[in-house]
JSON list of C-alpha atoms in Angstrom, two decimals:
[
{"chain": "A", "resi": 1, "resn": "MET", "atom": "CA", "xyz": [-36.58, -4.28, -150.67]},
{"chain": "A", "resi": 2, "resn": "GLN", "atom": "CA", "xyz": [-37.97, -0.91, -149.61]},
{"chain": "A", "resi": 3, "resn": "ILE", "atom": "CA", "xyz": [-40.58, -2.62, -147.42]},
{"chain": "A", "resi": 4, "resn": "LEU", "atom": "CA", "xyz": [-37.82, -4.53, -145.62]},
{"chain": "A", "resi": 5, "resn": "LYS", "atom": "CA", "xyz": [-35.88, -1.31, -144.99]},
{"chain": "A", "resi": 6, "resn": "ALA", "atom": "CA", "xyz": [-39.02, 0.39, -143.68]},
{"chain": "A", "resi": 7, "resn": "LEU", "atom": "CA", "xyz": [-39.74, -2.53, -141.33]},
{"chain": "A", "resi": 8, "resn": "VAL", "atom": "CA", "xyz": [-36.17, -2.46, -139.98]},
{"chain": "A", "resi": 9, "resn": "VAL", "atom": "CA", "xyz": [-36.38, 1.30, -139.35]},
{"chain": "A", "resi": 10, "resn": "ILE", "atom": "CA", "xyz": [-39.81, 0.98, -137.67]},
{"chain": "A", "resi": 11, "resn": "MET", "atom": "CA", "xyz": [-38.60, -1.90, -135.46]},
{"chain": "A", "resi": 12, "resn": "GLY", "atom": "CA", "xyz": [-35.49, 0.07, -134.53]},
{"chain": "A", "resi": 13, "resn": "VAL", "atom": "CA", "xyz": [-37.61, 3.06, -133.51]},
{"chain": "A", "resi": 14, "resn": "LEU", "atom": "CA", "xyz": [-39.90, 0.78, -131.43]},
{"chain": "A", "resi": 15, "resn": "ILE", "atom": "CA", "xyz": [-36.89, -0.78, -129.68]},
{"chain": "A", "resi": 16, "resn": "VAL", "atom": "CA", "xyz": [-35.42, 2.62, -128.83]},
{"chain": "A", "resi": 17, "resn": "ALA", "atom": "CA", "xyz": [-38.83, 3.87, -127.62]},
{"chain": "A", "resi": 18, "resn": "GLY", "atom": "CA", "xyz": [-39.25, 0.76, -125.44]},
{"chain": "A", "resi": 19, "resn": "PHE", "atom": "CA", "xyz": [-35.84, 1.16, -123.81]},
{"chain": "A", "resi": 20, "resn": "THR", "atom": "CA", "xyz": [-36.51, 4.86, -123.26]},
{"chain": "A", "resi": 21, "resn": "PHE", "atom": "CA", "xyz": [-39.82, 4.05, -121.56]},
{"chain": "A", "resi": 22, "resn": "LEU", "atom": "CA", "xyz": [-38.15, 1.45, -119.32]},
{"chain": "A", "resi": 23, "resn": "GLY", "atom": "CA", "xyz": [-35.38, 3.87, -118.39]},
{"chain": "A", "resi": 24, "resn": "VAL", "atom": "CA", "xyz": [-37.84, 6.64, -117.49]},
{"chain": "A", "resi": 25, "resn": "GLU", "atom": "CA", "xyz": [-39.96, 4.27, -115.36]},
{"chain": "A", "resi": 26, "resn": "LEU", "atom": "CA", "xyz": [-36.92, 2.91, -113.53]},
{"chain": "A", "resi": 27, "resn": "TYR", "atom": "CA", "xyz": [-35.74, 6.45, -112.82]},
{"chain": "A", "resi": 28, "resn": "LYS", "atom": "CA", "xyz": [-39.18, 7.45, -111.51]},
{"chain": "A", "resi": 29, "resn": "ARG", "atom": "CA", "xyz": [-39.45, 4.42, -109.22]},
{"chain": "A", "resi": 30, "resn": "MET", "atom": "CA", "xyz": [-35.92, 4.79, -107.87]},
{"chain": "A", "resi": 31, "resn": "SER", "atom": "CA", "xyz": [-36.22, 8.52, -107.17]},
{"chain": "A", "resi": 32, "resn": "ASP", "atom": "CA", "xyz": [-39.72, 8.51, -105.57]},
{"chain": "A", "resi": 33, "resn": "PRO", "atom": "CA", "xyz": [-39.42, 7.18, -101.98]},
{"chain": "A", "resi": 34, "resn": "THR", "atom": "CA", "xyz": [-43.17, 7.42, -101.30]},
{"chain": "A", "resi": 35, "resn": "ARG", "atom": "CA", "xyz": [-44.13, 5.14, -104.17]},
{"chain": "A", "resi": 36, "resn": "ALA", "atom": "CA", "xyz": [-44.93, 1.66, -102.86]},
{"chain": "A", "resi": 37, "resn": "SER", "atom": "CA", "xyz": [-44.10, -1.42, -104.83]},
{"chain": "A", "resi": 38, "resn": "LEU", "atom": "CA", "xyz": [-47.03, -3.42, -106.14]},
{"chain": "A", "resi": 39, "resn": "THR", "atom": "CA", "xyz": [-45.81, -6.52, -104.30]},
{"chain": "A", "resi": 40, "resn": "ALA", "atom": "CA", "xyz": [-44.68, -4.82, -101.09]},
{"chain": "A", "resi": 41, "resn": "THR", "atom": "CA", "xyz": [-46.79, -4.85, -97.97]},
{"chain": "A", "resi": 42, "resn": "ALA", "atom": "CA", "xyz": [-47.61, -1.73, -96.04]},
{"chain": "A", "resi": 43, "resn": "PRO", "atom": "CA", "xyz": [-44.75, -0.65, -93.77]},
{"chain": "A", "resi": 44, "resn": "ALA", "atom": "CA", "xyz": [-45.21, -1.09, -90.05]},
{"chain": "A", "resi": 45, "resn": "PRO", "atom": "CA", "xyz": [-46.15, 2.13, -88.28]},
{"chain": "A", "resi": 46, "resn": "VAL", "atom": "CA", "xyz": [-43.27, 3.78, -86.49]},
{"chain": "A", "resi": 47, "resn": "PRO", "atom": "CA", "xyz": [-44.01, 4.31, -82.80]},
{"chain": "A", "resi": 48, "resn": "ALA", "atom": "CA", "xyz": [-43.87, 7.93, -81.71]},
{"chain": "A", "resi": 49, "resn": "GLU", "atom": "CA", "xyz": [-42.75, 7.20, -78.15]},
{"chain": "A", "resi": 50, "resn": "ARG", "atom": "CA", "xyz": [-39.28, 6.26, -76.95]},
{"chain": "A", "resi": 51, "resn": "PRO", "atom": "CA", "xyz": [-38.05, 2.72, -77.54]},
{"chain": "A", "resi": 52, "resn": "ALA", "atom": "CA", "xyz": [-38.94, 0.35, -74.75]},
{"chain": "A", "resi": 53, "resn": "GLU", "atom": "CA", "xyz": [-36.39, -0.21, -72.01]},
{"chain": "A", "resi": 54, "resn": "VAL", "atom": "CA", "xyz": [-36.26, -3.75, -70.69]},
{"chain": "A", "resi": 55, "resn": "THR", "atom": "CA", "xyz": [-34.98, -4.62, -67.24]},
{"chain": "A", "resi": 56, "resn": "LEU", "atom": "CA", "xyz": [-34.07, -8.28, -66.89]},
{"chain": "A", "resi": 57, "resn": "ASP", "atom": "CA", "xyz": [-34.10, -10.14, -63.60]},
{"chain": "A", "resi": 58, "resn": "VAL", "atom": "CA", "xyz": [-30.48, -11.31, -63.61]},
{"chain": "A", "resi": 59, "resn": "PRO", "atom": "CA", "xyz": [-28.07, -11.52, -60.65]},
{"chain": "A", "resi": 60, "resn": "ALA", "atom": "CA", "xyz": [-25.03, -9.29, -60.28]},
{"chain": "A", "resi": 61, "resn": "GLY", "atom": "CA", "xyz": [-22.07, -10.39, -62.37]},
{"chain": "A", "resi": 62, "resn": "ALA", "atom": "CA", "xyz": [-24.20, -11.87, -65.15]},
{"chain": "A", "resi": 63, "resn": "ARG", "atom": "CA", "xyz": [-23.23, -10.95, -68.68]},
{"chain": "A", "resi": 64, "resn": "ILE", "atom": "CA", "xyz": [-24.90, -11.17, -72.05]},
{"chain": "A", "resi": 65, "resn": "GLY", "atom": "CA", "xyz": [-23.26, -13.68, -74.34]},
{"chain": "A", "resi": 66, "resn": "GLU", "atom": "CA", "xyz": [-24.44, -14.67, -77.79]},
{"chain": "A", "resi": 67, "resn": "MET", "atom": "CA", "xyz": [-27.26, -12.87, -79.59]},
{"chain": "A", "resi": 68, "resn": "LEU", "atom": "CA", "xyz": [-29.29, -14.23, -82.48]},
{"chain": "A", "resi": 69, "resn": "ALA", "atom": "CA", "xyz": [-32.17, -12.83, -84.54]},
{"chain": "A", "resi": 70, "resn": "VAL", "atom": "CA", "xyz": [-34.91, -15.46, -84.83]},
{"chain": "A", "resi": 71, "resn": "GLY", "atom": "CA", "xyz": [-37.74, -14.34, -87.11]},
{"chain": "A", "resi": 72, "resn": "ASN", "atom": "CA", "xyz": [-39.04, -11.12, -85.59]},
{"chain": "A", "resi": 73, "resn": "ARG", "atom": "CA", "xyz": [-37.59, -11.87, -82.13]},
{"chain": "A", "resi": 74, "resn": "VAL", "atom": "CA", "xyz": [-34.13, -11.55, -80.58]},
{"chain": "A", "resi": 75, "resn": "LEU", "atom": "CA", "xyz": [-32.69, -14.50, -78.65]},
{"chain": "A", "resi": 76, "resn": "PHE", "atom": "CA", "xyz": [-29.73, -13.95, -76.36]},
{"chain": "A", "resi": 77, "resn": "LYS", "atom": "CA", "xyz": [-27.83, -15.95, -73.79]},
{"chain": "A", "resi": 78, "resn": "VAL", "atom": "CA", "xyz": [-27.08, -14.64, -70.31]},
{"chain": "A", "resi": 79, "resn": "THR", "atom": "CA", "xyz": [-24.16, -16.28, -68.50]},
{"chain": "A", "resi": 80, "resn": "VAL", "atom": "CA", "xyz": [-24.61, -16.30, -64.72]},
{"chain": "A", "resi": 81, "resn": "PRO", "atom": "CA", "xyz": [-21.47, -16.79, -62.56]},
{"chain": "A", "resi": 82, "resn": "GLN", "atom": "CA", "xyz": [-23.06, -19.01, -59.88]},
{"chain": "A", "resi": 83, "resn": "GLY", "atom": "CA", "xyz": [-25.92, -20.78, -61.56]},
{"chain": "A", "resi": 84, "resn": "PRO", "atom": "CA", "xyz": [-27.30, -22.08, -64.83]},
{"chain": "A", "resi": 85, "resn": "ASP", "atom": "CA", "xyz": [-27.23, -20.03, -68.01]},
{"chain": "A", "resi": 86, "resn": "ARG", "atom": "CA", "xyz": [-30.45, -18.43, -69.23]},
{"chain": "A", "resi": 87, "resn": "LEU", "atom": "CA", "xyz": [-31.89, -17.78, -72.69]},
{"chain": "A", "resi": 88, "resn": "TYR", "atom": "CA", "xyz": [-34.16, -14.78, -73.22]},
{"chain": "A", "resi": 89, "resn": "LEU", "atom": "CA", "xyz": [-36.48, -14.27, -76.20]},
{"chain": "A", "resi": 90, "resn": "ILE", "atom": "CA", "xyz": [-37.43, -10.60, -76.63]},
{"chain": "A", "resi": 91, "resn": "ASP", "atom": "CA", "xyz": [-39.81, -8.88, -79.03]},
{"chain": "A", "resi": 92, "resn": "PRO", "atom": "CA", "xyz": [-37.84, -5.80, -80.18]},
{"chain": "A", "resi": 93, "resn": "ARG", "atom": "CA", "xyz": [-40.98, -3.92, -81.24]},
{"chain": "A", "resi": 94, "resn": "ASN", "atom": "CA", "xyz": [-42.25, -3.46, -77.69]},
{"chain": "A", "resi": 95, "resn": "GLY", "atom": "CA", "xyz": [-39.40, -4.79, -75.51]},
{"chain": "A", "resi": 96, "resn": "ALA", "atom": "CA", "xyz": [-41.45, -7.59, -73.97]},
{"chain": "A", "resi": 97, "resn": "VAL", "atom": "CA", "xyz": [-39.68, -10.73, -72.82]},
{"chain": "A", "resi": 98, "resn": "THR", "atom": "CA", "xyz": [-41.71, -13.46, -74.51]},
{"chain": "A", "resi": 99, "resn": "ALA", "atom": "CA", "xyz": [-39.84, -16.46, -73.09]},
{"chain": "A", "resi": 100, "resn": "THR", "atom": "CA", "xyz": [-37.10, -17.30, -70.59]},
{"chain": "A", "resi": 101, "resn": "VAL", "atom": "CA", "xyz": [-35.32, -20.64, -70.62]},
{"chain": "A", "resi": 102, "resn": "THR", "atom": "CA", "xyz": [-33.04, -21.72, -67.77]},
{"chain": "A", "resi": 103, "resn": "ALA", "atom": "CA", "xyz": [-30.44, -24.32, -68.74]},
{"chain": "A", "resi": 104, "resn": "GLY", "atom": "CA", "xyz": [-29.20, -26.94, -66.32]},
{"chain": "A", "resi": 105, "resn": "LYS", "atom": "CA", "xyz": [-30.59, -27.89, -62.92]}
]
């Protein structure tokens, strides 16, 4: 009977020690912003220069309609008053227009 009591006490101490260890590790990982996760990839370098400014070749009176994030690109629709609508695909990292699609004739 005494062996059973000793085993229960030892197991209880091990359980408390395990939860304490997990709590300390979680606190360390949550409070240290420079610590990288083992499964995370390296963050993309932040450019030091100003964000790119993009000038689109659209006629006067055109307006930007719907916008949609597609992967790592931004797709948006430009409505032109006298003419077909256009779709632009832009890379937000450098501001380059990667594709332009003109709808209609």
